Amino acid sequence: MLVIEQRVHTRNLSRGIFLKARLFHGLEASGWRMKFSLLKAEVEIEADTETYIEIARKLKAANVVVKPTRLRLPSPKVASPGLNKPVLSQPSIITTNQMKALYCQDAPEVKVATPSCHSPGAILPDLPHPTDNDTDKNNGLSKEASSADTQAWLTRHRFAQHAATFSNFCGADLLRLSRDDIIQICGLADGIRLYNALHAKRIEPRLTVYVCASGSNIYSALYLDAYAASELLIKLKGLLHSAAAKECDTVLVSGPNGARVRLTDELVRHLPDSSTYKLEHVENSLLLSPTN
């Protein structure tokens, strides 16, 4: 999603009204279809008391946030010394309009011609990089989570500043909140980030292979997050127990007619997903042989 902030300043000279509006628009793309929606509107009014009350009442009826500002009190008129000074005509209404992108969530399949947007890290601190010990970094909050688990989850995902607000919420309570509810509670930037974190899906591995070490009939599942020979080498070494095998830096794959092919990133990319292999330590190398 692309979140755009629009600032509009309007001055009505004839009525002495000055409006400053901040509009937050959300642009969502799915394929070639784009959905444009208004997320939030804030308006500041500078006018006399009667006009202020009239405009504020109409804006609040339209669910527009009216920010408090000073009322303009009528000032006594002072006679101008220059009676013969020419008066330049001015337009009765002056409007300025500015738009800029605030938040951009990657959507590689669609290109939208908009000003370059800041990354989420420009607004809020970056999320910590996932580690092997963080089993839920790539997964949303569980609906079975207790209130204590929910507090811990918020802290791990950099939402500690909102932990007190959700102190009595369990996982199911937090997941029932709509996107608009969370934005109203946490603000625009934090609300979008929290909603996305709550409903995050686990990142699927790019490649899964099943390997059986020599002398065993039990297969181990190896999940690769990237098509990298170095990542597969590290996981293969973890299946072997001999010191000599763990020192091997070369992996060979048994090909047609018994040919042994060196494992590279390109070869890993072309390995069939969910394929099975037998792992052997042969001549200072690790040999992967497909099994049928």
Coordinates of C-alpha atoms in Angstrom, one line a residue:
M1 CA 0.0 0.0 0.0
L2 CA 1.1 3.5 -0.8
V3 CA 0.0 6.2 1.8
I4 CA 0.0 9.7 0.5
E5 CA -0.3 12.9 2.6
Q6 CA -2.1 15.8 0.9
R7 CA -1.9 19.3 2.4
V8 CA -4.5 21.8 1.3
H9 CA -4.5 25.5 2.4
T10 CA -7.6 27.6 1.5
R11 CA -8.1 31.2 2.3
N12 CA -11.4 33.0 1.7
L13 CA -10.6 36.7 1.9
S14 CA -14.1 37.9 1.6
R15 CA -15.3 35.9 4.7
G16 CA -12.0 36.0 6.6
I17 CA -11.7 32.2 6.7
F18 CA -8.5 30.2 6.6
L19 CA -8.5 26.4 6.4
K20 CA -5.5 24.0 6.7
A21 CA -6.3 20.4 5.8
R22 CA -4.2 17.2 5.9
L23 CA -5.7 14.3 4.0
F24 CA -4.2 10.8 4.1
H25 CA -5.0 8.7 1.1
G26 CA -4.3 5.0 0.7
L27 CA -3.5 3.5 -2.7
E28 CA -3.8 -0.3 -3.0
A29 CA -2.9 -2.2 -6.1
S30 CA -3.9 -5.7 -7.1
G31 CA -2.7 -6.7 -10.6
W32 CA -3.7 -3.8 -12.8
R33 CA -6.5 -2.7 -10.5
M34 CA -5.9 0.2 -8.1
K35 CA -8.1 1.2 -5.2
F36 CA -7.9 4.8 -3.9
S37 CA -9.4 5.5 -0.5
L38 CA -9.3 8.3 2.1
L39 CA -7.8 7.1 5.3
K40 CA -8.0 10.1 7.5
A41 CA -8.7 13.9 7.3
E42 CA -7.6 16.6 9.7
V43 CA -8.7 20.2 9.4
E44 CA -7.6 23.4 11.2
I45 CA -10.0 26.3 11.1
E46 CA -9.2 30.0 11.6
A47 CA -12.3 32.1 11.6
D48 CA -14.6 34.1 13.8
T49 CA -16.5 32.2 16.5
E50 CA -19.8 31.8 14.7
T51 CA -18.2 30.7 11.5
Y52 CA -15.8 28.3 13.3
I53 CA -18.7 26.6 15.1
E54 CA -20.7 26.2 11.9
I55 CA -17.8 24.8 9.8
A56 CA -16.6 22.5 12.7
R57 CA -20.1 21.0 13.1
K58 CA -20.4 20.1 9.4
L59 CA -16.9 18.6 9.3
K60 CA -17.4 16.5 12.4
A61 CA -20.7 15.2 10.9
A62 CA -18.6 14.0 8.0
N63 CA -16.1 12.1 10.3
V64 CA -13.4 14.7 9.8
V65 CA -11.0 15.4 12.7
V66 CA -11.1 19.1 13.5
K67 CA -7.9 20.1 15.3
P68 CA -8.2 22.8 17.9
T69 CA -7.0 26.2 16.9
R70 CA -7.4 29.8 18.0
L71 CA -10.5 31.7 17.2
R72 CA -10.3 35.0 15.5
L73 CA -11.7 37.7 17.6
P74 CA -13.1 40.8 15.9
S75 CA -10.6 43.6 16.0
P76 CA -11.5 47.3 16.2
K77 CA -11.3 49.1 12.9
V78 CA -8.6 51.8 12.6
A79 CA -8.8 54.5 10.1
S80 CA -6.1 54.3 7.5
P81 CA -3.9 57.4 7.2
G82 CA -3.5 56.9 3.5
L83 CA -7.0 57.7 2.2
N84 CA -5.9 58.2 -1.4
K85 CA -3.7 55.0 -1.5
P86 CA -4.8 52.8 -4.3
V87 CA -6.1 49.4 -3.3
L88 CA -4.9 46.4 -5.3
S89 CA -7.6 43.8 -6.1
Q90 CA -7.0 40.4 -4.7
P91 CA -8.7 37.1 -5.5
S92 CA -11.5 36.2 -3.0
I93 CA -10.2 32.6 -2.6
I94 CA -6.6 31.4 -2.6
T95 CA -5.8 27.7 -2.5
T96 CA -2.5 25.8 -2.4
N97 CA -2.2 22.0 -2.7
Q98 CA 0.8 19.8 -1.9
M99 CA 1.0 16.0 -1.9
K100 CA 3.8 13.7 -0.8
A101 CA 4.1 10.0 -0.1
L102 CA 4.5 8.9 3.5
Y103 CA 4.6 5.1 3.5
C104 CA 5.2 2.5 0.7
Q105 CA 4.8 -1.2 1.0
D106 CA 6.5 -3.1 -1.8
A107 CA 4.3 -4.1 -4.7
P108 CA 6.6 -5.3 -7.5
E109 CA 3.9 -6.4 -9.9
V110 CA 2.5 -2.9 -10.3
K111 CA 4.3 0.3 -11.2
V112 CA 2.6 3.5 -10.0
A113 CA 3.8 6.9 -11.3
T114 CA 4.1 8.7 -7.9
P115 CA 6.8 10.7 -6.2
S116 CA 9.5 8.6 -4.6
C117 CA 8.3 7.5 -1.2
H118 CA 10.2 7.1 2.0
S119 CA 10.8 3.6 3.3
P120 CA 9.0 2.6 6.6
G121 CA 12.3 3.1 8.4
A122 CA 12.2 6.8 7.6
I123 CA 9.0 7.0 9.8
L124 CA 9.7 4.4 12.4
P125 CA 12.6 2.3 13.6
D126 CA 13.3 -0.8 11.4
L127 CA 12.1 -4.2 12.6
P128 CA 14.9 -6.4 13.9
H129 CA 16.3 -9.0 11.5
P130 CA 14.8 -12.4 12.1
T131 CA 17.1 -15.0 13.8
D132 CA 16.9 -18.7 14.2
N133 CA 15.6 -18.4 17.7
D134 CA 12.7 -16.1 16.8
T135 CA 10.1 -18.6 15.5
D136 CA 7.3 -16.1 15.1
K137 CA 9.2 -13.3 13.4
N138 CA 7.6 -14.1 10.1
N139 CA 4.3 -15.1 11.5
G140 CA 1.4 -13.1 12.9
L141 CA 0.1 -13.2 16.4
S142 CA -1.7 -16.4 17.4
K143 CA -5.4 -16.1 18.4
E144 CA -4.6 -18.5 21.3
A145 CA -2.1 -16.0 22.8
S146 CA -2.8 -14.9 26.3
S147 CA -2.6 -11.3 27.4
A148 CA 1.0 -11.9 28.7
D149 CA 2.0 -13.5 25.3
T150 CA 0.4 -10.6 23.5
Q151 CA 2.5 -8.1 25.5
A152 CA 5.6 -10.0 24.8
W153 CA 4.7 -10.2 21.1
L154 CA 4.2 -6.4 20.9
T155 CA 7.6 -5.8 22.6
R156 CA 9.4 -8.2 20.3
H157 CA 7.9 -6.4 17.2
R158 CA 8.8 -2.9 18.4
F159 CA 5.3 -1.9 19.6
A160 CA 6.3 -1.5 23.3
Q161 CA 5.0 2.1 23.3
H162 CA 1.4 0.6 22.7
A163 CA 1.7 -2.3 25.2
A164 CA 0.0 -0.4 27.9
T165 CA -3.0 0.4 25.6
F166 CA -3.4 -3.3 24.9
S167 CA -2.6 -4.6 28.4
N168 CA -5.9 -6.5 28.8
F169 CA -6.0 -7.8 25.2
C170 CA -5.4 -11.4 24.4
G171 CA -4.4 -12.5 20.9
A172 CA -8.0 -13.0 19.8
D173 CA -9.0 -9.6 21.0
L174 CA -6.3 -7.9 19.0
L175 CA -7.0 -9.9 15.9
R176 CA -10.6 -8.8 16.0
L177 CA -9.7 -5.2 15.5
S178 CA -10.1 -3.9 12.0
R179 CA -7.5 -1.9 10.1
D180 CA -9.3 1.3 10.7
D181 CA -9.7 0.6 14.5
I182 CA -5.9 0.0 14.9
I183 CA -5.1 3.2 12.9
Q184 CA -7.4 5.2 15.2
I185 CA -5.8 3.7 18.3
C186 CA -2.1 3.8 17.3
G187 CA -2.0 6.5 14.6
L188 CA -1.5 6.2 10.9
A189 CA 2.1 4.9 10.6
D190 CA 2.1 2.7 13.7
G191 CA -1.5 1.4 12.9
I192 CA -0.5 0.3 9.4
R193 CA 2.6 -1.4 10.6
L194 CA 0.9 -3.1 13.5
Y195 CA -2.0 -4.4 11.3
N196 CA 0.5 -5.8 8.8
A197 CA 2.5 -7.5 11.6
L198 CA -0.6 -9.0 13.1
H199 CA -1.7 -10.6 9.8
A200 CA 1.7 -11.5 8.5
K201 CA 2.0 -14.8 6.8
R202 CA 4.9 -17.1 7.3
I203 CA 7.5 -16.8 4.5
E204 CA 7.6 -19.9 2.4
P205 CA 11.0 -21.4 1.6
R206 CA 12.1 -21.1 -2.0
L207 CA 13.3 -24.7 -2.2
T208 CA 12.7 -27.9 0.0
V209 CA 14.9 -31.0 -0.5
Y210 CA 14.9 -34.2 1.5
V211 CA 18.3 -35.7 2.2
C212 CA 19.2 -39.1 3.7
A213 CA 22.7 -39.5 5.1
S214 CA 24.7 -42.6 4.0
G215 CA 23.9 -45.6 6.2
S216 CA 20.5 -44.3 7.3
N217 CA 17.0 -44.7 6.0
I218 CA 15.7 -41.5 7.7
Y219 CA 15.4 -38.3 5.6
S220 CA 15.9 -34.8 6.8
A221 CA 14.0 -31.9 5.3
L222 CA 16.2 -28.9 4.3
Y223 CA 14.5 -25.6 3.7
L224 CA 16.3 -23.0 1.6
D225 CA 15.4 -19.3 1.8
A226 CA 17.6 -18.5 -1.2
Y227 CA 18.9 -20.4 -4.2
A228 CA 22.4 -20.4 -2.7
A229 CA 24.9 -23.3 -2.9
S230 CA 26.6 -22.0 0.3
E231 CA 23.3 -22.2 2.3
L232 CA 22.8 -25.8 1.1
L233 CA 26.4 -26.7 2.0
I234 CA 26.0 -25.5 5.6
K235 CA 22.8 -27.5 6.0
L236 CA 24.3 -30.7 4.5
K237 CA 27.3 -30.5 6.9
G238 CA 24.9 -30.4 9.8
L239 CA 23.6 -33.9 8.8
L240 CA 27.1 -35.5 9.0
H241 CA 29.0 -36.3 12.1
S242 CA 32.6 -37.0 11.0
A243 CA 35.1 -34.2 11.3
A244 CA 36.4 -34.8 7.8
A245 CA 33.0 -34.4 6.2
K246 CA 32.4 -31.2 8.0
E247 CA 35.6 -29.7 6.5
C248 CA 34.4 -30.3 2.9
D249 CA 33.7 -27.2 0.9
T250 CA 32.7 -28.9 -2.3
V251 CA 29.3 -30.5 -3.1
L252 CA 28.8 -32.7 -6.1
V253 CA 25.5 -33.8 -7.6
S254 CA 25.2 -37.1 -9.4
G255 CA 24.0 -36.4 -13.0
P256 CA 23.2 -38.5 -16.1
N257 CA 25.4 -41.5 -16.8
G258 CA 27.1 -41.1 -13.4
A259 CA 28.5 -37.6 -14.2
R260 CA 29.4 -35.6 -11.1
V261 CA 28.4 -31.9 -11.4
R262 CA 29.7 -29.2 -9.0
L263 CA 26.9 -27.6 -7.1
T264 CA 26.5 -23.9 -7.9
D265 CA 23.8 -21.3 -7.3
E266 CA 22.4 -21.9 -10.8
L267 CA 22.2 -25.6 -10.3
V268 CA 20.4 -25.1 -6.9
R269 CA 17.9 -22.9 -8.8
H270 CA 17.1 -25.8 -11.1
L271 CA 16.8 -28.6 -8.5
P272 CA 13.3 -30.0 -8.4
D273 CA 11.3 -28.9 -5.3
S274 CA 10.6 -31.7 -2.8
S275 CA 13.2 -33.9 -4.4
T276 CA 15.0 -36.6 -2.4
Y277 CA 18.8 -37.3 -2.3
K278 CA 21.3 -39.6 -0.7
L279 CA 24.3 -37.9 0.9
E280 CA 27.7 -39.5 0.9
H281 CA 31.3 -38.3 1.8
V282 CA 33.4 -39.2 -1.3
E283 CA 37.0 -38.1 -2.0
N284 CA 36.9 -34.9 0.1
S285 CA 33.6 -33.9 -1.3
L286 CA 29.9 -34.3 -0.4
L287 CA 28.0 -36.3 -3.1
L288 CA 24.2 -35.9 -3.6
S289 CA 22.7 -38.7 -5.5
P290 CA 19.0 -38.5 -6.5
T291 CA 16.8 -41.4 -5.2
N292 CA 13.8 -42.8 -7.0

